[in-house]
XYZ file of C-alpha atoms in Angstrom:
754
model
C -0.027 0.050 -0.291
C 0.851 3.723 -0.497
C -0.292 7.220 0.055
C -0.519 6.751 -4.454
C -3.788 4.591 -3.761
C -6.203 7.603 -2.806
C -6.145 11.195 -4.992
C -8.024 14.208 -4.321
C -9.622 16.226 -7.423
C -12.248 18.980 -7.698
C -14.941 17.428 -10.011
C -15.535 21.261 -11.300
C -12.737 22.720 -12.465
C -9.960 19.517 -11.711
C -7.387 20.743 -9.976
C -5.486 18.689 -8.199
C -5.294 18.854 -4.356
C -1.188 18.297 -2.807
C -0.850 15.238 -1.466
C 0.066 16.263 1.956
C -2.471 18.637 2.624
C -3.751 17.948 5.734
C -7.173 19.800 5.325
C -8.431 18.493 1.403
C -11.955 19.843 1.615
C -12.739 22.680 -0.607
C -11.031 23.637 -3.492
C -9.183 26.651 -2.840
C -10.489 28.483 -6.958
C -14.245 28.479 -5.547
C -14.877 31.787 -5.368
C -18.342 33.146 -5.711
C -20.542 33.258 -7.905
C -19.084 31.098 -9.790
C -21.248 28.883 -12.283
C -18.855 25.344 -11.965
C -19.619 23.098 -8.270
C -16.266 22.994 -6.675
C -16.632 19.902 -4.927
C -13.631 17.802 -3.891
C -13.579 14.114 -4.654
C -11.559 11.188 -4.079
C -10.268 8.650 -6.709
C -8.962 5.143 -6.027
C -6.393 4.076 -8.394
C -7.080 0.319 -9.238
C -3.349 -0.716 -9.336
C -2.941 0.211 -5.918
C -6.221 -0.981 -3.134
C -8.833 -4.044 -4.496
C -12.153 -4.350 -2.849
C -11.941 -5.863 0.889
C -12.695 -8.738 1.461
C -12.085 -9.047 5.190
C -15.346 -9.593 7.748
C -14.398 -6.937 10.640
C -18.094 -5.704 12.265
C -17.271 -1.879 12.041
C -17.363 -0.548 8.955
C -14.192 1.624 8.843
C -12.215 -1.279 9.790
C -12.937 -3.553 7.438
C -13.625 -1.078 4.246
C -9.798 1.449 5.301
C -7.851 0.571 2.610
C -10.696 2.607 0.585
C -10.696 5.442 2.284
C -7.821 9.174 1.786
C -7.355 8.807 5.271
C -6.107 5.363 5.748
C -3.666 6.151 2.861
C -2.900 9.338 3.917
C -1.715 7.970 7.149
C -0.013 5.265 5.611
C 2.156 7.671 3.169
C 3.072 9.923 6.834
C 4.482 6.785 9.166
C 1.061 5.528 10.631
C 1.061 1.919 9.990
C -2.354 -0.116 9.723
C -2.547 -1.528 13.193
C -1.678 2.295 14.116
C -4.830 3.176 11.467
C -7.410 0.529 13.364
C -6.267 1.078 17.308
C -7.542 4.702 16.106
C -10.579 3.700 14.470
C -11.445 1.410 17.190
C -10.189 4.103 20.598
C -12.758 6.816 18.703
C -15.490 4.199 17.818
C -14.874 3.394 21.719
C -15.412 7.135 22.765
C -18.595 7.013 20.428
C -20.367 3.898 21.709
C -19.701 6.031 25.181
C -21.348 9.054 24.135
C -24.456 7.906 22.325
C -24.528 4.370 23.631
C -24.040 2.872 20.135
C -21.064 2.153 17.541
C -20.231 2.018 14.453
C -21.369 -1.900 12.989
C -22.677 -3.501 9.737
C -26.463 -2.563 9.934
C -28.464 -5.284 8.230
C -29.406 -5.712 5.085
C -31.954 -7.983 4.544
C -34.939 -9.083 1.880
C -38.283 -8.191 3.455
C -40.816 -10.561 2.867
C -43.471 -7.789 4.025
C -42.562 -5.348 1.339
C -41.984 -7.975 -0.892
C -45.683 -9.062 -0.576
C -47.200 -5.120 -0.866
C -45.673 -4.611 -3.732
C -46.026 -7.371 -5.345
C -42.874 -8.113 -6.396
C -42.290 -11.809 -4.213
C -41.262 -14.265 -6.964
C -39.182 -11.544 -9.500
C -36.050 -10.835 -6.153
C -38.073 -9.051 -3.341
C -37.113 -6.264 -2.074
C -34.317 -5.758 0.579
C -33.853 -3.326 2.895
C -31.332 -1.314 4.981
C -32.603 0.511 7.546
C -29.672 3.691 9.138
C -32.022 4.946 11.484
C -30.589 2.600 14.124
C -26.746 3.637 13.436
C -25.035 6.275 15.764
C -26.882 10.040 16.232
C -29.992 7.710 15.057
C -29.004 8.539 10.880
C -26.272 8.063 8.154
C -24.427 11.186 8.846
C -22.846 10.339 11.135
C -21.081 7.875 9.381
C -19.841 10.124 7.101
C -18.850 12.679 9.763
C -16.725 9.576 11.200
C -14.825 9.691 8.229
C -13.867 13.534 8.208
C -13.627 13.625 11.702
C -10.823 9.873 11.258
C -8.159 12.298 8.455
C -8.159 15.124 10.555
C -6.994 12.669 13.299
C -4.793 11.449 11.885
C -3.730 14.741 9.666
C -2.782 15.962 13.690
C -1.069 12.791 14.577
C 1.328 12.437 11.487
C 2.073 16.669 13.288
C 0.238 17.371 9.547
C -2.502 20.139 11.722
C -2.298 22.113 14.680
C -3.755 19.408 17.322
C -8.041 20.135 18.479
C -7.645 24.115 17.701
C -9.737 24.998 15.406
C -13.079 24.102 15.381
C -15.519 22.717 14.290
C -19.055 24.401 12.550
C -21.907 22.636 11.040
C -25.141 25.183 9.997
C -27.982 21.819 10.867
C -30.810 21.491 12.899
C -31.342 18.188 12.845
C -29.820 14.691 11.891
C -27.023 16.331 11.049
C -26.407 18.590 13.460
C -27.186 16.345 15.979
C -24.376 13.982 14.207
C -21.525 16.391 14.230
C -22.504 16.855 17.908
C -21.738 12.590 18.756
C -18.719 12.796 17.303
C -17.026 16.153 17.771
C -18.032 15.277 21.689
C -16.106 11.857 20.916
C -13.251 12.964 20.114
C -13.148 16.165 22.907
C -13.460 18.748 20.372
C -15.351 21.961 20.468
C -18.066 22.670 17.367
C -19.987 25.693 16.625
C -23.635 24.729 15.471
C -25.448 27.406 13.338
C -28.919 26.631 13.462
C -32.052 28.715 12.451
C -34.322 30.524 14.700
C -37.284 27.858 14.402
C -35.184 25.125 15.426
C -36.918 22.599 17.175
C -35.944 23.650 21.371
C -35.608 19.396 21.929
C -32.916 19.229 19.345
C -31.632 22.591 20.910
C -31.108 21.366 24.173
C -29.837 17.658 22.880
C -27.245 19.811 21.090
C -26.992 21.721 24.308
C -26.446 18.902 26.111
C -23.788 16.925 23.704
C -21.589 20.169 24.334
C -22.153 21.789 21.007
C -22.062 25.774 21.243
C -25.124 26.713 19.887
C -25.941 29.913 17.715
C -29.095 30.913 16.572
C -28.848 32.824 13.510
C -31.108 35.681 12.848
C -32.148 37.490 9.262
C -30.539 40.551 8.874
C -31.819 43.444 6.627
C -30.045 43.407 3.225
C -28.858 39.863 3.313
C -29.462 36.924 1.496
C -28.993 33.667 1.134
C -29.922 30.909 4.469
C -28.690 32.954 7.801
C -27.275 29.333 8.984
C -25.338 28.554 6.298
C -23.659 32.558 5.657
C -22.879 32.746 9.111
C -20.991 29.278 9.062
C -19.420 30.472 5.700
C -18.481 33.292 7.863
C -17.212 31.382 10.470
C -15.245 28.935 7.615
C -13.628 32.398 6.586
C -12.388 33.261 10.424
C -10.474 28.859 10.269
C -13.333 26.971 11.779
C -12.867 23.297 10.009
C -16.227 22.429 7.795
C -17.394 19.248 9.523
C -21.236 19.044 7.613
C -22.640 16.495 4.817
C -22.607 19.055 2.263
C -19.906 18.461 -0.534
C -18.805 22.072 -1.586
C -18.354 22.867 2.459
C -16.311 19.488 2.471
C -15.936 16.869 -0.147
C -14.078 14.225 2.486
C -17.631 13.744 3.675
C -19.070 11.342 1.137
C -15.858 9.202 1.891
C -17.214 7.757 5.492
C -21.052 7.481 4.340
C -19.649 5.417 1.467
C -19.828 2.443 4.594
C -23.023 2.135 3.312
C -23.038 0.997 0.137
C -19.538 -1.280 0.405
C -21.888 -2.977 3.025
C -24.814 -3.544 0.047
C -21.698 -4.737 -2.034
C -20.399 -7.324 0.761
C -23.590 -8.466 1.203
C -24.760 -9.037 -2.388
C -21.565 -10.849 -3.909
C -22.307 -13.731 -0.422
C -25.808 -14.097 -1.481
C -25.448 -14.148 -5.232
C -28.509 -12.215 -5.350
C -28.781 -9.426 -8.762
C -29.728 -5.740 -7.401
C -31.125 -4.452 -10.163
C -32.696 -1.273 -8.712
C -32.228 1.422 -5.706
C -34.319 3.055 -3.902
C -32.816 6.166 -1.883
C -34.411 8.460 0.459
C -33.417 11.623 0.153
C -33.753 15.419 1.627
C -30.011 15.986 0.964
C -28.165 13.943 -1.255
C -24.960 12.572 1.157
C -26.714 8.767 1.685
C -27.315 8.621 -2.747
C -24.424 10.046 -3.557
C -22.027 7.882 -1.360
C -24.136 4.513 -1.801
C -23.728 5.604 -5.866
C -20.185 6.382 -5.283
C -19.239 2.686 -3.680
C -20.817 0.738 -6.028
C -18.531 2.896 -8.758
C -16.104 2.128 -6.434
C -16.891 -1.246 -6.221
C -16.793 -1.876 -9.864
C -13.658 -0.204 -10.435
C -11.858 -2.343 -8.644
C -13.832 -5.367 -10.179
C -15.752 -6.839 -6.847
C -18.349 -8.955 -7.514
C -21.573 -5.787 -8.559
C -23.423 -5.337 -10.795
C -23.912 -0.999 -10.900
C -27.888 -0.693 -10.274
C -30.660 1.917 -10.637
C -30.959 4.728 -8.886
C -34.035 6.258 -7.541
C -33.912 8.848 -5.374
C -37.373 9.895 -3.794
C -38.411 12.172 -1.243
C -40.813 12.406 2.066
C -44.268 13.811 1.120
C -44.426 17.281 3.460
C -40.661 17.390 2.541
C -39.011 20.384 0.892
C -35.544 20.864 0.766
C -33.329 23.825 1.040
C -33.719 25.300 -2.550
C -29.696 26.363 -3.587
C -28.801 22.929 -2.214
C -28.838 20.015 -4.702
C -28.046 16.413 -5.401
C -25.199 15.805 -7.163
C -25.026 18.050 -9.127
C -28.907 14.697 -12.346
C -31.933 20.801 -9.001
C -31.728 23.016 -7.276
C -34.458 25.766 -6.920
C -37.179 23.421 -8.335
C -39.873 21.544 -7.138
C -39.652 18.970 -4.541
C -40.111 15.403 -5.711
C -42.098 13.926 -4.297
C -42.234 10.016 -3.066
C -44.430 7.329 -4.316
C -44.970 3.395 -3.326
C -42.549 1.639 -5.446
C -44.006 -0.933 -7.866
C -41.120 -3.229 -8.127
C -38.483 -1.889 -7.216
C -35.395 -4.384 -5.500
C -33.570 -1.963 -3.015
C -34.415 0.432 -0.597
C -32.124 2.658 1.448
C -33.457 4.241 4.480
C -31.441 7.251 6.173
C -32.651 9.396 9.038
C -35.156 12.089 8.993
C -34.295 14.188 4.925
C -32.045 17.687 5.984
C -30.475 19.273 3.419
C -29.793 18.864 -0.913
C -26.404 17.141 -0.812
C -24.015 19.231 -3.364
C -21.329 16.877 -3.466
C -20.737 15.472 -7.441
C -21.272 12.256 -8.917
C -20.607 11.897 -12.437
C -22.829 9.540 -13.780
C -25.068 8.400 -10.802
C -27.742 11.252 -9.970
C -30.396 13.950 -11.181
C -32.840 16.272 -8.866
C -33.076 19.367 -9.869
C -32.538 22.221 -11.309
C -30.515 25.677 -10.971
C -27.010 26.499 -12.016
C -23.774 23.635 -12.031
C -25.088 20.532 -13.025
C -23.103 17.589 -13.838
C -23.213 14.240 -15.287
C -24.125 12.778 -11.525
C -27.291 14.189 -12.304
C -28.329 11.525 -14.856
C -29.942 8.422 -13.402
C -32.471 9.806 -10.524
C -35.907 7.980 -11.112
C -39.204 8.012 -9.810
C -40.364 5.478 -8.137
C -43.143 4.366 -10.665
C -41.557 1.138 -11.872
C -42.957 -1.806 -13.413
C -41.826 -5.653 -13.533
C -38.524 -6.891 -14.338
C -37.568 -5.750 -17.487
C -35.339 -8.727 -17.219
C -37.927 -10.877 -18.085
C -39.701 -8.865 -20.395
C -42.983 -8.541 -18.675
C -44.711 -5.237 -17.284
C -43.880 -1.178 -18.642
C -42.309 1.148 -16.932
C -38.387 0.889 -17.832
C -35.974 1.387 -15.351
C -35.686 5.255 -15.916
C -38.957 6.317 -15.307
C -39.391 9.968 -14.619
C -41.765 11.733 -11.380
C -43.439 15.231 -12.734
C -41.355 16.851 -10.232
C -38.069 16.604 -11.216
C -36.741 19.385 -12.908
C -33.443 17.962 -14.112
C -30.130 19.536 -14.958
C -29.094 17.901 -18.113
C -27.726 21.062 -20.626
C -24.042 20.731 -21.401
C -21.036 22.896 -22.627
C -20.004 21.825 -25.860
C -16.768 20.962 -24.183
C -15.924 19.731 -20.519
C -14.450 21.979 -18.541
C -10.732 20.613 -18.661
C -10.900 19.167 -22.879
C -8.213 20.334 -25.253
C -8.453 21.940 -28.143
C -8.879 18.699 -29.394
C -10.722 16.562 -26.933
C -13.902 16.030 -25.916
C -13.937 15.582 -22.503
C -14.350 12.621 -20.535
C -11.826 9.666 -19.100
C -12.265 5.873 -20.036
C -11.609 4.326 -16.690
C -9.521 1.282 -16.909
C -10.249 -1.775 -13.913
C -13.520 -3.452 -14.194
C -14.835 -1.799 -16.991
C -18.464 -0.680 -15.934
C -17.328 2.466 -15.180
C -17.341 5.612 -17.074
C -16.742 8.825 -15.883
C -16.793 11.845 -16.874
C -13.649 14.201 -15.995
C -15.634 17.053 -14.676
C -19.456 18.347 -13.891
C -20.197 20.160 -17.104
C -22.253 23.440 -17.047
C -25.918 24.507 -17.176
C -26.800 27.937 -18.987
C -29.740 27.232 -20.355
C -31.042 30.274 -20.764
C -28.232 31.640 -22.198
C -27.176 28.864 -24.574
C -29.625 26.517 -25.374
C -31.448 27.450 -28.730
C -34.592 27.838 -28.522
C -36.590 24.376 -30.281
C -39.879 26.682 -30.509
C -40.746 26.245 -34.257
C -37.093 24.324 -34.663
C -37.442 21.939 -37.526
C -36.109 17.950 -36.325
C -34.122 17.643 -39.530
C -30.898 16.013 -38.674
C -28.644 15.671 -35.602
C -25.405 17.135 -37.328
C -27.333 20.002 -36.203
C -27.538 19.006 -32.513
C -25.362 20.971 -30.114
C -24.018 18.898 -26.875
C -25.718 21.008 -24.693
C -28.390 20.351 -26.707
C -29.405 16.741 -26.710
C -29.964 16.859 -22.389
C -32.107 19.578 -23.003
C -34.519 16.965 -24.928
C -33.690 14.264 -22.111
C -34.517 16.450 -19.560
C -38.193 17.099 -21.126
C -38.503 14.068 -21.961
C -37.804 12.927 -18.798
C -40.309 15.755 -17.135
C -42.998 14.058 -19.277
C -42.573 10.524 -18.913
C -44.855 10.019 -15.773
C -47.892 10.555 -18.963
C -46.300 7.692 -21.018
C -45.472 5.013 -17.801
C -48.654 5.712 -16.280
C -50.906 5.379 -19.840
C -52.763 8.452 -19.355
C -53.376 11.804 -21.257
C -52.965 15.401 -20.341
C -53.174 18.527 -21.942
C -50.659 20.168 -22.528
C -50.837 19.945 -26.619
C -54.984 19.671 -26.393
C -55.595 22.354 -28.975
C -52.362 21.232 -31.131
C -52.596 18.763 -34.480
C -49.608 16.796 -35.791
C -50.152 15.496 -39.156
C -47.965 12.415 -39.414
C -46.729 12.237 -43.088
C -45.240 9.148 -43.773
C -44.400 7.769 -47.093
C -42.575 4.668 -46.147
C -44.138 2.148 -43.611
C -43.891 2.385 -40.301
C -44.892 0.580 -37.150
C -42.616 2.114 -34.623
C -41.964 5.196 -35.708
C -45.365 6.308 -37.057
C -47.261 5.191 -33.581
C -44.835 6.547 -30.676
C -44.871 10.089 -32.644
C -49.134 9.643 -32.874
C -49.093 8.048 -28.891
C -47.107 10.720 -27.890
C -48.990 13.142 -29.324
C -52.344 12.182 -27.728
C -50.535 11.550 -23.796
C -50.428 15.027 -24.415
C -53.578 15.805 -25.442
C -53.394 16.297 -29.105
C -54.567 15.486 -31.783
C -53.594 13.699 -35.430
C -53.951 13.629 -38.734
C -52.475 12.884 -41.948
C -51.882 9.510 -43.928
C -49.544 6.214 -43.676
C -49.360 5.226 -47.101
C -48.383 7.870 -49.921
C -50.544 4.699 -52.082
C -53.572 6.268 -50.284
C -52.906 10.075 -51.480
C -52.745 12.658 -54.573
C -48.762 11.881 -54.290
C -48.936 8.377 -54.828
C -51.114 7.908 -57.518
C -51.590 9.155 -61.139
C -50.921 13.115 -60.285
C -47.607 12.410 -58.378
C -48.359 15.396 -56.560
C -44.785 17.124 -55.433
C -43.719 17.116 -51.512
C -43.982 21.241 -52.162
C -47.718 21.223 -53.360
C -48.697 18.837 -50.615
C -46.399 20.135 -47.476
C -48.812 24.212 -48.893
C -51.461 21.856 -47.655
C -50.118 20.024 -44.857
C -49.115 22.592 -43.153
C -53.145 23.902 -42.797
C -54.559 21.068 -41.481
C -51.940 20.968 -38.366
C -49.417 22.597 -36.190
C -46.356 20.137 -36.824
C -45.363 17.572 -39.586
C -43.945 14.268 -38.597
C -42.634 12.826 -42.363
C -40.568 9.661 -43.333
C -39.857 9.367 -46.591
C -38.083 7.007 -49.195
C -36.259 9.772 -50.150
C -33.338 11.575 -48.493
C -33.607 15.395 -47.783
C -37.333 14.788 -48.529
C -38.190 16.818 -45.086
C -35.879 19.356 -45.854
C -37.712 20.296 -48.298
C -40.691 20.050 -47.002
C -38.616 22.065 -44.582
C -38.016 24.443 -46.955
C -42.031 25.400 -47.810
C -43.643 24.811 -44.583
C -44.764 27.376 -41.977
C -44.449 24.713 -39.311
C -42.319 22.639 -37.941
C -40.923 19.618 -39.995
C -39.552 16.826 -37.661
C -37.672 14.202 -39.889
C -38.851 10.668 -39.060
C -36.487 8.543 -41.528
C -35.388 10.161 -44.943
C -34.296 7.075 -47.323
C -30.533 6.583 -46.354
C -30.213 9.619 -44.934
C -30.737 9.731 -41.157
C -33.324 8.940 -38.719
C -32.574 11.957 -36.152
C -35.995 11.216 -33.460
C -34.471 6.976 -33.593
C -30.968 7.876 -32.762
C -32.244 10.954 -29.755
C -34.517 7.843 -28.749
C -31.315 5.796 -28.351
C -29.257 7.780 -27.345
C -32.089 8.520 -24.279
C -32.224 5.088 -23.324
C -28.247 4.613 -23.641
C -27.640 7.784 -21.288
C -30.502 6.268 -18.938
C -29.247 2.520 -19.142
C -24.868 3.456 -18.838
C -25.466 6.829 -16.159
C -23.050 9.253 -19.016
C -23.064 9.552 -22.827
C -18.725 9.851 -22.187
C -16.419 7.248 -22.534
C -18.513 4.250 -23.782
C -17.857 1.926 -26.342
C -20.881 1.810 -29.034
C -19.650 -1.378 -31.063
C -22.442 -0.570 -34.444
C -23.168 -3.815 -36.123
C -25.176 -3.504 -39.477
C -25.720 -2.190 -42.802
C -23.743 1.317 -42.301
C -25.757 3.004 -45.710
C -28.800 2.563 -42.703
C -29.888 6.018 -41.630
C -29.815 5.042 -37.978
C -26.402 4.668 -38.433
C -25.395 7.794 -40.232
C -27.465 9.818 -37.339
C -25.835 8.042 -34.586
C -22.630 8.178 -35.874
C -22.857 11.572 -36.045
C -23.567 11.978 -32.738
C -21.302 10.391 -31.400
C -19.562 13.760 -32.266
C -20.787 15.583 -29.185
C -19.680 13.459 -27.252
C -16.489 11.146 -25.696
C -17.523 7.844 -27.448
C -15.649 5.396 -30.229
C -17.477 3.398 -32.455
C -16.339 -0.180 -33.587
C -17.887 -0.048 -37.383
C -18.557 -4.393 -37.774
C -20.695 -5.055 -41.537
C -20.449 -6.866 -44.338
C -17.945 -4.604 -47.012
C -20.294 -3.975 -49.693
C -22.546 -2.413 -46.542
C -19.216 -0.273 -45.607
C -19.296 3.045 -44.845
C -19.002 5.088 -47.693
C -16.285 7.222 -48.736
C -17.504 10.640 -47.928
C -19.038 9.932 -44.812
C -16.003 8.536 -43.198
C -14.819 11.595 -44.445
C -17.227 13.789 -42.955
C -16.976 11.704 -39.140
C -12.846 12.415 -39.545
C -14.013 16.602 -40.032
C -16.556 16.241 -37.046
C -13.554 14.120 -34.793
C -15.508 10.754 -34.714
C -13.454 7.603 -33.347
C -14.802 5.009 -35.175
C -12.501 1.444 -35.954
C -13.731 -1.036 -39.039
C -13.504 -4.523 -37.239
C -14.436 -8.134 -39.357
C -16.873 -9.397 -37.381
C -18.639 -9.313 -33.871
C -16.735 -11.681 -32.012
C -13.218 -9.960 -32.374
C -14.972 -6.538 -30.530
C -17.687 -7.359 -28.283
C -15.753 -7.988 -25.306
C -15.011 -3.820 -25.570
C -18.462 -2.632 -25.671
C -21.191 -1.083 -23.605
C -23.536 -0.512 -25.898
C -23.944 -3.055 -29.040
C -25.582 -0.739 -31.527
C -27.691 -3.230 -34.220
C -29.108 -2.842 -37.853
C -29.918 -6.191 -40.012
C -28.507 -6.378 -43.081
C -30.638 -8.180 -44.348
C -33.214 -5.770 -45.155
C -35.318 -3.738 -47.769
C -34.649 -1.293 -49.657
C -34.832 2.053 -48.083
C -35.083 3.613 -51.346
C -38.786 2.765 -52.736
C -41.404 3.575 -51.188
C -43.141 -0.051 -49.870
C -40.684 -2.854 -50.630
C -42.542 -6.680 -50.711
C -40.699 -9.508 -49.467
C -40.202 -12.296 -52.387
C -39.016 -15.381 -51.997
C -36.039 -16.922 -49.647
C -34.639 -14.231 -47.781
C -31.206 -14.445 -47.179
C -29.539 -15.067 -43.459
C -27.137 -13.132 -41.741
C -23.825 -14.274 -41.749
C -22.082 -15.616 -37.736
C -19.455 -12.358 -38.609
C -22.816 -10.262 -38.192
C -25.059 -11.747 -35.567
C -25.139 -10.736 -31.451
C -26.370 -14.199 -30.074
C -26.890 -16.027 -26.191
C -24.293 -17.528 -25.851
C -21.832 -14.782 -27.324
C -23.887 -12.503 -24.778
C -22.573 -15.095 -22.411
C -19.368 -16.018 -23.401
C -17.127 -12.621 -24.515
C -19.621 -9.832 -23.697
C -19.092 -7.048 -21.018
C -21.372 -8.039 -18.128
C -22.770 -4.846 -17.986
C -23.264 -4.310 -22.093
C -26.297 -3.686 -23.251
C -28.127 -4.177 -27.193
C -30.249 -1.947 -28.969
C -32.277 -2.579 -31.806
C -33.998 0.041 -33.447
C -36.589 -2.473 -34.769
C -37.821 -5.081 -36.814
C -34.689 -7.540 -36.446
C -34.345 -10.678 -38.788
C -32.049 -13.544 -37.008
C -29.247 -10.743 -36.189
C -30.781 -11.198 -33.013
C -32.350 -14.229 -31.806
C -35.558 -14.067 -29.595
C -33.902 -16.052 -27.499
C -32.139 -12.583 -26.446
C -34.759 -11.059 -25.297
C -34.862 -12.415 -21.615
C -31.482 -11.995 -20.590
C -30.241 -8.806 -18.377
C -28.234 -6.996 -21.448
C -32.085 -6.707 -24.018
C -32.682 -3.114 -24.161
C -35.248 -3.182 -27.040
C -38.111 -3.258 -25.225
C -37.115 0.094 -22.696
C -35.860 1.804 -26.162
C -39.296 1.423 -28.266
C -40.515 2.554 -24.706
C -38.291 5.626 -24.447
C -39.907 6.584 -28.402
C -42.519 7.359 -26.666
C -41.355 9.572 -24.183
C -38.616 11.493 -26.764
C -41.366 11.943 -29.169
C -43.546 13.089 -26.832
C -40.096 15.597 -25.670
C -39.664 17.054 -29.622
């Protein structure tokens, strides 16, 4: 073990904390008014550390090799035994103060909840309850980790012993946890509380020896009075003993023990974890759990990264200035509803403040400035049944109407060079893809308005605009999930002009309009119109008529460029629903939305594209990749390869791609397997009837159940826009890789957004 096993980096600006810094709590580049969330995060180096396999009862002993405090101590002369002694000594003092010591909390299947939630036969609901922990919540776990780092630094002679007071702004569980741990360590603690703080809480804090400071609002001062007082105290030299990431990024480390315990138990019982439901008022608990699972995957522990669902208790509204790691500030509060099929629930104490700790692939809970990729993975809890069994509805990302997702992105993440697109691909388990820095949203200033805008090509989309559309889709998802129609577009009419056959695109587009309360008229076969009979009416004349019949036109055509031609003449927006061999932007927006929810990011991913590279979906997804840190692996028959002019365009857009001979030679690298047939209809015709025998797909271009089992990454996903031929056998449907039914569902949600 060496001190190189961990490093502390600012997720906002990339600042790297000096290894000898005893107080790695706040980025020095953080200044008032900055539009970046300067949150310090701990990074693990898998070359120097593995996931612990011990069975010690105390989590700070069992998982010590994952703590920065531990490696900081080793790097400054402390022994492994010395760190264990320090933990046990402090834990004993905590027990003397609170009557409870830090022990792993049970993580067990709840038969009652499994039955009540109608999930008994499909894995069940497991519960980890932190309300019986030290100080009655998970908050003490976080602060125990902070205190260990302080004590290690003091023993190393790098910090004055107890001279700087501890400080926190809280009037609930966090304050009580801070008071317990501070009392155990014999440290002075100042607690800044509002005038309306519960008298019982104040009395308990007094009894624990805390210096309680009641903060009143002063004339002319804006902001939360206790937090303003805390900031003043920190500027005067107090140590942030808080569970808010921007004030103390190290607060997450101790809380990760909760997630580590779940990882260990899941590995021991061989239970598959699909979804993790976390009660939040802040975000420290959720951030800690998710980061723990990411760490475990990075260190190649036996763990599947779960889908995260954060819920908030009814009637509880959080501080509008704070937000969950990075996937809402100032937005509506999230309302918890009974889950309908979750696998795991985690309870913390009573909600307090949202945590602003940066989570780079997990959570989304809010609006306002300073978003990061971590906002991508929180969803509402109204879920369907097990996606792997192909039953029910309500895929894993289902949104909550109370969410206001921060999905906007700058064209290039901070820290990316002139030729880079940002993001890193992490070694290790292959399942962790983290963005290099939180990306920022200035939605009103930088996102072009979609009002009246044609959707013709993904070449027209900037990076930030993809996430803006995803945000809208998330907000509207409950309508599709609950199969209920709204009235947002009750006075609007969609005109569908489909010159080519379509199942999913046309019905999803029409269904989306109905879900929003709008009306639909149009045609699905040009032969039934004057455009397809004797008159062969021109696009110009047809569109001039259609614009009188509705407010927006959705067009599919066998001629490449036809929707763009329609947009030239139409006074209403035109959406390209597929044009010959050209593009299919609505489908690929659906696909990227699915990837974003399933993987938590669109950066650091390898996408295996299998099929006819002349197809419009392949064109669109490769164009879209120019906005993300993705690599494409191209597998196709030689006669269906990328056209030279298209290759030149991809090179001009700095799209990273490799051409490979067969699927089995590269499937092990793929995070996403994106498929289209190589045996298919002629897309330049209005209708291509099947005649005679249909050719079979060569093995080089098939993705089979056996191939997925033997060579694919365990967390890779398979997408297919459908219809399929024999390139994707039906027995793949019930594997955990299959996401094309979720993809089809997302098609309705995405088209609602558009």
